[in-house]
Short mmCIF file of C-alpha atoms and ligand atoms in Angstrom, two decimals:
data_model
loop_
_atom_site.label_atom_id
_atom_site.label_comp_id
_atom_site.label_asym_id
_atom_site.label_seq_id
_atom_site.Cartn_x
_atom_site.Cartn_y
_atom_site.Cartn_z
CA MET A 1 23.92 33.67 -34.20
CA GLU A 2 24.73 29.78 -35.40
CA GLU A 3 22.27 29.26 -38.80
CA ASN A 4 19.13 27.42 -37.75
CA SER A 5 19.29 24.18 -39.64
CA GLN A 6 15.48 23.07 -39.08
CA LYS A 7 14.50 23.48 -42.36
CA HIS A 8 16.85 21.82 -43.79
CA LEU A 9 16.40 18.64 -41.09
CA ALA A 10 13.25 18.22 -41.90
CA GLY A 11 13.34 18.38 -45.82
CA ARG A 12 15.94 15.69 -45.11
CA ARG A 13 13.91 13.69 -42.92
CA ASN A 14 10.62 13.69 -45.30
CA PHE A 15 13.33 12.46 -48.37
CA ILE A 16 14.82 9.46 -46.44
CA LYS A 17 11.06 8.42 -45.40
CA GLY A 18 10.28 7.97 -48.67
CA VAL A 19 13.11 6.21 -49.82
CA GLY A 20 13.72 2.29 -49.47
CA LEU A 21 17.12 1.52 -51.26
CA THR A 22 18.47 -1.91 -51.80
CA VAL A 23 21.78 -3.08 -52.54
CA GLY A 24 22.03 -6.40 -53.09
CA GLY A 25 19.35 -7.45 -50.97
CA THR A 26 20.73 -5.18 -48.14
CA MET A 27 18.57 -2.50 -46.98
CA LEU A 28 20.78 0.18 -47.21
CA SER A 29 19.97 1.06 -43.58
CA SER A 30 20.77 4.29 -41.16
CA PRO A 31 23.71 2.07 -38.89
CA LEU A 32 25.66 1.80 -42.46
CA PHE A 33 24.87 4.68 -44.56
CA GLY A 34 24.25 7.46 -42.09
CA PHE A 35 20.97 8.63 -39.74
CA ILE A 36 18.80 11.42 -39.67
CA PRO A 37 19.26 14.27 -37.02
CA GLY A 38 16.20 14.95 -35.68
CA ASP A 39 13.92 13.88 -32.78
CA MET A 40 13.85 10.26 -33.79
CA GLY A 41 14.09 7.94 -30.59
CA TRP A 42 14.56 11.18 -28.70
CA GLY A 43 12.72 9.47 -25.98
CA GLU A 44 10.81 12.24 -23.90
CA GLY A 45 8.90 9.85 -21.91
CA ASN A 46 4.84 8.87 -21.83
CA SER A 47 3.56 8.18 -18.73
CA LYS A 48 1.11 6.43 -19.76
CA GLN A 49 2.84 3.43 -20.67
CA LYS A 50 4.33 1.06 -19.11
CA LYS A 51 8.15 1.57 -17.90
CA LEU A 52 10.54 -0.87 -19.01
CA GLY A 53 12.78 -2.39 -16.41
CA ILE A 54 16.31 -2.75 -16.86
CA ALA A 55 18.96 -5.09 -14.90
CA LEU A 56 22.64 -3.38 -14.86
CA VAL A 57 25.06 -5.65 -15.60
CA GLY A 58 28.22 -5.46 -13.65
CA LEU A 59 28.19 -2.89 -11.53
CA GLY A 60 31.38 -0.58 -12.07
CA ARG A 61 32.52 2.85 -12.36
CA TYR A 62 29.58 3.41 -15.14
CA SER A 63 27.38 1.82 -13.79
CA THR A 64 27.94 3.18 -9.91
CA ASN A 65 28.62 7.02 -11.44
CA GLN A 66 26.38 7.36 -14.63
CA LEU A 67 23.82 4.02 -15.18
CA ALA A 68 22.19 3.85 -12.08
CA PRO A 69 21.49 7.40 -11.08
CA ALA A 70 20.75 8.08 -14.33
CA LEU A 71 17.97 5.94 -14.13
CA GLN A 72 16.15 7.55 -10.86
CA GLU A 73 15.48 10.33 -13.49
CA THR A 74 14.15 8.26 -16.35
CA LYS A 75 10.62 7.84 -17.87
CA ASN A 76 10.41 5.37 -19.85
CA CYS A 77 12.68 2.46 -17.79
CA TYR A 78 13.71 2.41 -14.16
CA LEU A 79 16.75 -0.08 -12.37
CA ALA A 80 14.35 -3.58 -11.54
CA GLY A 81 17.79 -5.24 -11.39
CA ILE A 82 21.54 -5.92 -10.40
CA VAL A 83 23.50 -8.49 -11.84
CA THR A 84 26.85 -8.41 -10.01
CA GLY A 85 29.63 -11.34 -9.01
CA SER A 86 30.46 -9.05 -5.74
CA PRO A 87 27.65 -10.25 -2.92
CA SER A 88 28.90 -7.04 -1.20
CA LYS A 89 27.73 -4.73 -3.93
CA ALA A 90 24.76 -6.92 -4.09
CA GLU A 91 23.93 -6.05 -0.51
CA ALA A 92 24.68 -2.09 -0.83
CA TRP A 93 22.65 -1.33 -4.03
CA LYS A 94 20.00 -3.29 -2.92
CA LYS A 95 19.61 -0.73 0.30
CA LYS A 96 20.62 2.10 -2.15
CA TYR A 97 17.80 1.31 -4.88
CA ASP A 98 15.54 -1.02 -3.00
CA ILE A 99 15.92 -3.58 -5.43
CA PRO A 100 14.15 -6.94 -4.07
CA GLU A 101 16.05 -9.42 -3.36
CA LYS A 102 14.50 -11.45 -5.96
CA ASN A 103 15.50 -9.41 -9.19
CA ILE A 104 19.15 -9.28 -7.83
CA TYR A 105 21.53 -12.07 -10.25
CA ASN A 106 25.07 -13.19 -10.24
CA TYR A 107 26.96 -14.11 -13.32
CA GLU A 108 26.12 -17.83 -12.96
CA ASN A 109 22.60 -17.28 -12.46
CA PHE A 110 21.91 -15.03 -14.68
CA ASP A 111 19.79 -17.16 -17.07
CA LYS A 112 17.19 -17.39 -14.63
CA ILE A 113 16.57 -14.07 -15.72
CA ALA A 114 14.18 -15.43 -18.20
CA GLU A 115 11.54 -15.93 -15.53
CA ASN A 116 11.66 -12.69 -14.21
CA GLN A 117 8.85 -10.60 -15.40
CA ASP A 118 10.28 -7.22 -13.79
CA ILE A 119 13.43 -7.44 -16.36
CA ASP A 120 12.81 -6.39 -19.62
CA ILE A 121 16.00 -4.88 -20.83
CA VAL A 122 19.76 -6.09 -19.99
CA TYR A 123 22.25 -3.35 -19.70
CA VAL A 124 25.33 -4.85 -20.05
CA VAL A 125 28.07 -2.53 -18.61
CA LEU A 126 30.94 -5.17 -18.07
CA PRO A 127 34.82 -5.44 -19.55
CA ILE A 128 34.65 -5.73 -23.60
CA SER A 129 35.71 -9.47 -23.59
CA MET A 130 32.41 -10.22 -21.74
CA HIS A 131 29.92 -8.48 -23.90
CA ALA A 132 29.30 -10.77 -26.50
CA GLU A 133 28.33 -13.60 -23.76
CA PHE A 134 26.40 -11.63 -21.70
CA THR A 135 24.25 -9.89 -24.89
CA ILE A 136 23.73 -13.66 -26.29
CA ARG A 137 22.49 -15.31 -22.55
CA ALA A 138 20.30 -12.28 -22.07
CA ALA A 139 18.30 -12.47 -25.63
CA LYS A 140 18.41 -16.43 -25.22
CA ALA A 141 16.64 -15.45 -21.75
CA LYS A 142 14.12 -13.77 -24.33
CA LYS A 143 15.39 -10.10 -22.73
CA HIS A 144 16.06 -6.63 -25.14
CA VAL A 145 19.63 -5.49 -24.53
CA ILE A 146 21.46 -2.77 -24.04
CA CYS A 147 25.20 -3.31 -24.45
CA GLU A 148 27.84 -0.78 -23.62
CA LYS A 149 30.36 0.02 -26.32
CA PRO A 150 32.47 -0.63 -27.79
CA MET A 151 30.02 -3.60 -28.46
CA ALA A 152 32.31 -6.47 -28.34
CA ILE A 153 36.14 -7.85 -29.39
CA ASN A 154 35.84 -8.32 -33.08
CA GLU A 155 33.55 -7.52 -35.66
CA GLU A 156 32.37 -12.19 -35.66
CA GLU A 157 31.51 -11.47 -31.95
CA ALA A 158 29.79 -8.40 -32.84
CA GLN A 159 27.65 -10.26 -36.14
CA ARG A 160 27.04 -12.90 -33.24
CA MET A 161 24.96 -10.65 -31.06
CA VAL A 162 22.87 -8.99 -33.62
CA ASP A 163 22.20 -12.77 -34.54
CA ALA A 164 21.44 -14.25 -31.55
CA CYS A 165 18.88 -10.81 -30.81
CA ASN A 166 17.78 -11.37 -34.07
CA ALA A 167 16.64 -15.03 -33.50
CA ASN A 168 15.13 -14.89 -30.29
CA GLY A 169 12.78 -11.69 -31.29
CA VAL A 170 14.62 -9.11 -29.33
CA GLN A 171 16.17 -5.88 -29.73
CA LEU A 172 19.47 -5.05 -29.39
CA ALA A 173 21.29 -1.21 -28.85
CA ILE A 174 24.69 -0.08 -28.10
CA GLY A 175 25.25 2.60 -25.57
CA TYR A 176 26.03 5.53 -28.25
CA ARG A 177 24.90 8.32 -25.45
CA LEU A 178 25.94 10.80 -28.03
CA HIS A 179 22.97 10.38 -30.76
CA PHE A 180 21.28 11.56 -27.84
CA GLU A 181 22.99 14.88 -26.93
CA PRO A 182 22.56 18.17 -28.37
CA PHE A 183 25.64 19.62 -29.42
CA ASN A 184 26.56 16.11 -31.38
CA LYS A 185 23.16 15.98 -32.86
CA ARG A 186 23.90 19.57 -33.90
CA VAL A 187 27.02 18.39 -35.63
CA MET A 188 24.87 15.92 -37.56
CA GLU A 189 22.86 18.38 -38.56
CA LEU A 190 25.45 20.83 -40.23
CA GLY A 191 27.31 18.00 -41.68
CA GLN A 192 24.30 15.88 -43.14
CA ASN A 193 22.88 18.40 -44.07
CA GLU A 194 25.74 20.62 -45.68
CA VAL A 195 24.33 23.92 -43.76
CA PHE A 196 28.14 25.12 -44.57
CA GLY A 197 27.86 23.41 -47.50
CA LYS A 198 29.90 19.92 -48.25
CA VAL A 199 32.16 18.59 -45.88
CA GLN A 200 36.09 19.00 -46.73
CA SER A 201 37.80 17.84 -43.65
CA ILE A 202 37.12 16.34 -40.25
CA GLU A 203 39.17 16.25 -37.14
CA ALA A 204 38.65 14.09 -34.53
CA ILE A 205 40.50 13.47 -31.00
CA ASN A 206 39.51 11.36 -27.66
CA THR A 207 42.46 11.16 -24.76
CA SER A 208 42.26 10.58 -21.40
CA ASP A 209 44.49 8.29 -18.84
CA MET A 210 41.60 5.43 -18.68
CA THR A 211 44.66 3.90 -16.56
CA GLY A 212 43.75 5.22 -12.76
CA GLY A 213 47.52 5.24 -12.46
CA SER A 214 46.98 1.24 -11.95
CA LEU A 215 48.30 -1.43 -13.78
CA ASP A 216 45.96 -3.78 -12.91
CA VAL A 217 43.18 -3.01 -15.35
CA TRP A 218 40.89 -4.75 -17.79
CA ARG A 219 41.29 -1.79 -19.80
CA LEU A 220 45.43 -2.79 -20.41
CA ASP A 221 44.40 -6.45 -20.87
CA LYS A 222 44.19 -7.31 -24.28
CA GLU A 223 42.17 -10.53 -23.46
CA ARG A 224 39.47 -8.77 -21.50
CA ALA A 225 39.59 -5.13 -23.57
CA GLY A 226 39.79 -6.55 -27.49
CA GLY A 227 42.77 -3.73 -27.55
CA GLY A 228 43.83 -0.24 -26.60
CA PRO A 229 42.42 3.29 -26.66
CA LEU A 230 41.02 2.69 -30.06
CA MET A 231 38.35 0.80 -28.92
CA ASP A 232 37.25 2.27 -25.57
CA LEU A 233 38.18 5.97 -26.78
CA GLY A 234 38.69 6.06 -30.33
CA ILE A 235 35.18 5.01 -31.28
CA TYR A 236 33.91 7.89 -30.19
CA CYS A 237 36.19 9.86 -32.90
CA VAL A 238 34.99 7.10 -35.59
CA GLN A 239 31.17 7.51 -34.88
CA GLY A 240 32.20 11.49 -34.62
CA ALA A 241 33.35 11.27 -38.40
CA ILE A 242 30.49 9.37 -39.72
CA TYR A 243 27.53 11.11 -37.86
CA THR A 244 29.42 14.20 -39.89
CA MET A 245 29.47 12.89 -42.72
CA GLY A 246 26.42 10.12 -42.43
CA LYS A 247 27.98 7.58 -44.16
CA PRO A 248 30.64 5.01 -43.20
CA PRO A 249 34.41 5.57 -44.58
CA VAL A 250 35.50 3.81 -47.60
CA ALA A 251 39.26 3.19 -46.32
CA VAL A 252 41.75 3.72 -43.25
CA THR A 253 45.10 4.40 -42.97
CA ALA A 254 46.54 4.01 -39.39
CA GLN A 255 50.05 4.89 -37.76
CA PHE A 256 50.68 2.98 -33.29
CA GLY A 257 51.97 5.98 -31.72
CA GLU A 258 55.65 5.70 -29.82
CA VAL A 259 55.30 3.77 -26.33
CA THR A 260 56.67 6.19 -23.23
CA HIS A 261 54.91 4.04 -20.38
CA PRO A 262 56.30 0.84 -20.97
CA ALA A 263 55.16 -1.07 -17.77
CA TYR A 264 51.76 -0.24 -18.77
CA PHE A 265 51.48 -0.71 -22.47
CA ARG A 266 52.58 -4.33 -22.98
CA GLU A 267 49.71 -5.66 -24.43
CA VAL A 268 47.75 -2.68 -25.76
CA GLU A 269 48.61 0.47 -27.77
CA GLN A 270 49.43 3.76 -25.86
CA SER A 271 48.47 5.65 -28.76
CA ILE A 272 47.02 5.40 -32.40
CA SER A 273 46.33 7.98 -34.78
CA TRP A 274 44.41 7.16 -38.12
CA LYS A 275 42.72 8.78 -40.80
CA MET A 276 39.20 7.61 -42.63
CA GLU A 277 38.40 8.61 -46.47
CA PHE A 278 35.40 8.90 -47.31
CA GLU A 279 33.61 8.86 -50.72
CA GLU A 280 34.78 12.16 -52.77
CA GLY A 281 37.92 12.16 -50.59
CA VAL A 282 37.86 13.69 -47.44
CA ILE A 283 39.83 13.06 -45.10
CA ALA A 284 38.70 12.49 -41.14
CA ASP A 285 41.90 13.27 -39.37
CA CYS A 286 41.53 11.04 -35.83
CA LYS A 287 43.54 10.22 -33.07
CA THR A 288 43.34 8.66 -29.39
CA SER A 289 45.79 7.73 -26.63
CA TYR A 290 45.50 6.43 -23.14
CA ALA A 291 48.70 9.00 -21.88
CA ASP A 292 47.83 12.46 -22.60
CA GLU A 293 47.78 14.30 -19.11
CA ASN A 294 45.60 17.23 -20.63
CA GLY A 295 42.99 14.65 -21.90
CA LYS A 296 41.42 15.78 -24.99
CA SER A 297 37.97 15.52 -26.43
CA THR A 298 37.29 17.14 -29.81
CA LEU A 299 35.16 17.51 -32.95
CA GLU A 300 35.99 19.88 -35.86
CA GLY A 301 34.55 19.84 -39.44
CA GLN A 302 35.78 22.35 -42.10
CA ALA A 303 33.12 22.69 -45.00
CA GLU A 304 33.17 24.89 -47.91
CA ASN A 305 31.42 28.00 -46.27
CA GLY A 306 32.10 27.55 -42.91
CA TRP A 307 33.45 25.12 -39.51
CA TRP A 308 32.14 23.94 -36.65
CA ARG A 309 34.24 22.39 -33.09
CA LEU A 310 32.82 20.57 -30.15
CA ASP A 311 35.64 21.06 -27.46
CA PRO A 312 34.73 18.96 -25.05
CA ALA A 313 33.16 17.24 -27.51
CA TYR A 314 32.75 13.74 -26.04
CA VAL A 315 32.70 13.96 -21.92
CA TYR A 316 29.35 13.43 -20.39
CA GLU A 317 28.83 16.94 -18.92
CA GLY A 318 30.10 20.74 -19.80
CA LYS A 319 29.67 20.12 -23.71
CA LYS A 320 30.85 23.54 -25.66
CA GLY A 321 30.55 24.03 -29.09
CA GLN A 322 31.04 27.02 -31.60
CA THR A 323 30.56 27.16 -35.23
CA SER A 324 32.23 29.68 -37.50
CA LYS A 325 29.11 31.56 -36.89
CA GLY A 326 29.22 32.26 -32.97
CA LYS A 327 28.68 30.17 -29.99
CA MET A 328 25.97 27.02 -30.16
CA ASP A 329 23.61 27.85 -27.95
CA LEU A 330 22.49 24.63 -26.56
CA PRO A 331 21.54 23.02 -23.53
CA ASN A 332 23.88 20.06 -21.33
CA ILE A 333 21.68 17.84 -20.60
CA TYR A 334 21.55 14.18 -18.62
CA GLU A 335 22.48 12.20 -21.91
CA GLN A 336 22.47 8.61 -20.28
CA VAL A 337 18.73 9.96 -18.95
CA ARG A 338 17.96 10.55 -22.58
CA GLN A 339 19.76 7.93 -24.08
CA MET A 340 18.21 5.16 -21.56
CA ASP A 341 15.02 6.73 -22.25
CA GLY A 342 14.68 6.41 -26.25
CA GLN A 343 16.18 3.00 -26.18
CA ALA A 344 13.46 2.11 -23.71
CA GLU A 345 10.87 4.03 -26.14
CA SER A 346 11.79 2.28 -29.14
CA PHE A 347 11.87 -1.36 -27.25
CA ARG A 348 8.41 -0.27 -25.84
CA ASN A 349 7.14 0.60 -30.11
CA ASN A 350 8.92 -2.65 -31.13
CA GLU A 351 10.83 0.14 -33.49
CA LYS A 352 14.63 -0.42 -34.38
CA SER A 353 16.93 1.97 -31.93
CA ILE A 354 18.76 4.80 -33.77
CA VAL A 355 22.11 3.14 -32.23
CA PRO A 356 21.22 -0.77 -33.30
CA GLY A 357 23.44 -3.96 -32.99
CA GLU A 358 24.02 -3.45 -36.96
CA MET A 359 25.20 -0.12 -35.79
CA GLY A 360 27.53 -1.44 -33.59
CA VAL A 361 29.01 -4.18 -35.79
CA ARG A 362 29.72 -1.68 -38.75
CA ASP A 363 31.79 0.20 -35.91
CA MET A 364 33.59 -3.04 -35.16
CA LYS A 365 34.66 -3.94 -38.90
CA ILE A 366 36.03 -0.16 -39.10
CA LEU A 367 37.94 -0.37 -35.65
CA MET A 368 39.37 -3.78 -36.91
CA ALA A 369 40.86 -2.64 -40.21
CA ILE A 370 42.25 0.85 -37.96
CA TYR A 371 44.20 -1.71 -36.50
CA GLU A 372 45.54 -3.68 -39.45
CA SER A 373 46.32 -0.74 -41.27
CA ALA A 374 48.45 0.40 -38.17
CA LYS A 375 49.83 -3.14 -38.26
CA ASN A 376 50.39 -3.26 -41.55
CA ARG A 377 52.62 -0.07 -41.22
CA GLY A 378 49.92 2.17 -42.46
CA GLU A 379 48.83 0.23 -45.46
CA ARG A 380 45.54 1.70 -46.98
CA ILE A 381 42.77 -0.80 -45.89
CA GLU A 382 39.35 -0.54 -47.90
CA ILE A 383 36.22 -1.58 -46.06
CA GLN A 384 33.44 -3.38 -47.85
CA TYR A 385 30.37 -3.21 -46.03
P1 NAD B 401 34.62 -0.80 -14.58
O1 NAD B 401 35.96 -1.70 -14.36
O2 NAD B 401 34.83 0.09 -14.03
O3 NAD B 401 33.44 -1.49 -14.23
C1 NAD B 401 33.73 -2.87 -14.89
C2 NAD B 401 32.35 -3.99 -13.72
O4 NAD B 401 32.69 -5.31 -14.50
C3 NAD B 401 33.10 -4.11 -12.83
O5 NAD B 401 31.83 -4.27 -11.73
C4 NAD B 401 33.91 -5.50 -12.36
O6 NAD B 401 33.81 -6.55 -11.12
C5 NAD B 401 32.75 -6.04 -13.12
N1 NAD B 401 33.96 -7.70 -14.16
C6 NAD B 401 33.49 -8.94 -14.58
N2 NAD B 401 33.84 -9.79 -14.98
C7 NAD B 401 35.20 -9.10 -14.74
C8 NAD B 401 36.87 -9.13 -15.10
N3 NAD B 401 36.80 -10.54 -15.52
N4 NAD B 401 37.17 -8.12 -15.09
C9 NAD B 401 37.38 -6.83 -14.83
N5 NAD B 401 36.06 -6.25 -14.72
C10 NAD B 401 35.13 -7.38 -13.98
O7 NAD B 401 34.62 -0.76 -16.10
P2 NAD B 401 33.25 0.83 -16.43
O8 NAD B 401 34.43 2.15 -16.55
O9 NAD B 401 32.59 1.09 -15.82
O10 NAD B 401 33.49 -0.45 -18.43
C11 NAD B 401 32.20 -0.96 -18.06
C12 NAD B 401 31.88 -0.59 -19.83
O11 NAD B 401 31.55 0.41 -19.91
C13 NAD B 401 33.07 -1.23 -20.72
O12 NAD B 401 32.30 -1.74 -21.92
C14 NAD B 401 32.86 0.55 -21.20
O13 NAD B 401 33.42 0.90 -22.40
C15 NAD B 401 31.37 1.07 -21.20
N6 NAD B 401 31.80 2.17 -21.17
C16 NAD B 401 31.02 3.45 -21.35
C17 NAD B 401 31.25 4.85 -20.92
C18 NAD B 401 29.87 5.60 -21.92
O14 NAD B 401 30.09 6.74 -21.60
N7 NAD B 401 29.06 4.93 -22.67
C19 NAD B 401 31.71 5.51 -19.90
C20 NAD B 401 32.47 4.09 -19.38
C21 NAD B 401 32.37 3.01 -19.35
#
């Protein structure tokens, strides 16, 4: 049996609620300084309130296989519209999901979405270099935005996205689905509430072949992807380490891995390993790669009096977890349903999402520091927030 940490959780939540720390006028908000594991933003659904209409922008694999099916089960939001560059996809989706013609846009006429009362939320599911443009255009159309991870190709772009949403009075949330998922939430509790004592070390690995055996994919193109597996997969390790600790790292060091598939990895790294250093010297050892036939997806923590391990940790389905006290007895859920319901609920209530744009900016700062270190042969890069 795993130790029940609910009592620690309740105590911490009450503590956090009562504290309004500021440093230099900046609120020490959860995006930078940790998360409160619990039921905030969980979004179980409230049928008395209006369901918000979501328009998916970019109908690629993630929209097709995960988000659109999930939107058939959500209680706080529904698939109201689509934005696509492909007339044949528009036709197929229109039929499949019964989407009215007036709710179908292409990338050119997208700004007319401002006049569409059916659309409350624009969900940006495009190659990374297009996230900023479509988030900013959606904000100007006065729509709330969910933007996929990583938020942008660099920190400056990410900050402009947050600024645009603030300037237009709309909310911005990042597609960090694992904050709505029981196994990763358990890790947040175990680490942040010191259920097994203070965390001593973390290991996080996320590797997968995301090329599908093709050279012609945006993920290998630096201009559209911003970088390689660190941007796409490594961000889960960065997030995992931070939500274990409840605070971001103070410094990073990193090394690019060997290139064994030069035809594929001409522009972006094939693999990269890095260390994140937290206050009090806790180290998170992390690795990501696009060239690993036996993809790995793990998040481990070692604490003073015990340990935990998720394997797999970041995949959509079939998560498993273990602690030094036994198996984690938790359900596998449809996490995109929980994520979008949670985000829609926070938008509806005009509350900041538990995964706000500011969290995405923070993560971009860390990803850029990791690249800077790797480019400078593992130089230790301190990070200021
Ligand atoms: P994909 O390649 O399958 O889809 C990309 C879509 O963008 C396609 O419909 C394509 O037609 C469209 N597009 C428009 N302009 C394009 C251009 N210039 N080049 C290439 N495609 C263009 O990608 P995906 O796997 O669906 O990823 C989309 C986004 O979703 C990325 O930001 C990715 O990181 C994110 N994602 C998140 C998760 C998650 O678990 N949260 C999982 C997968 C992907």
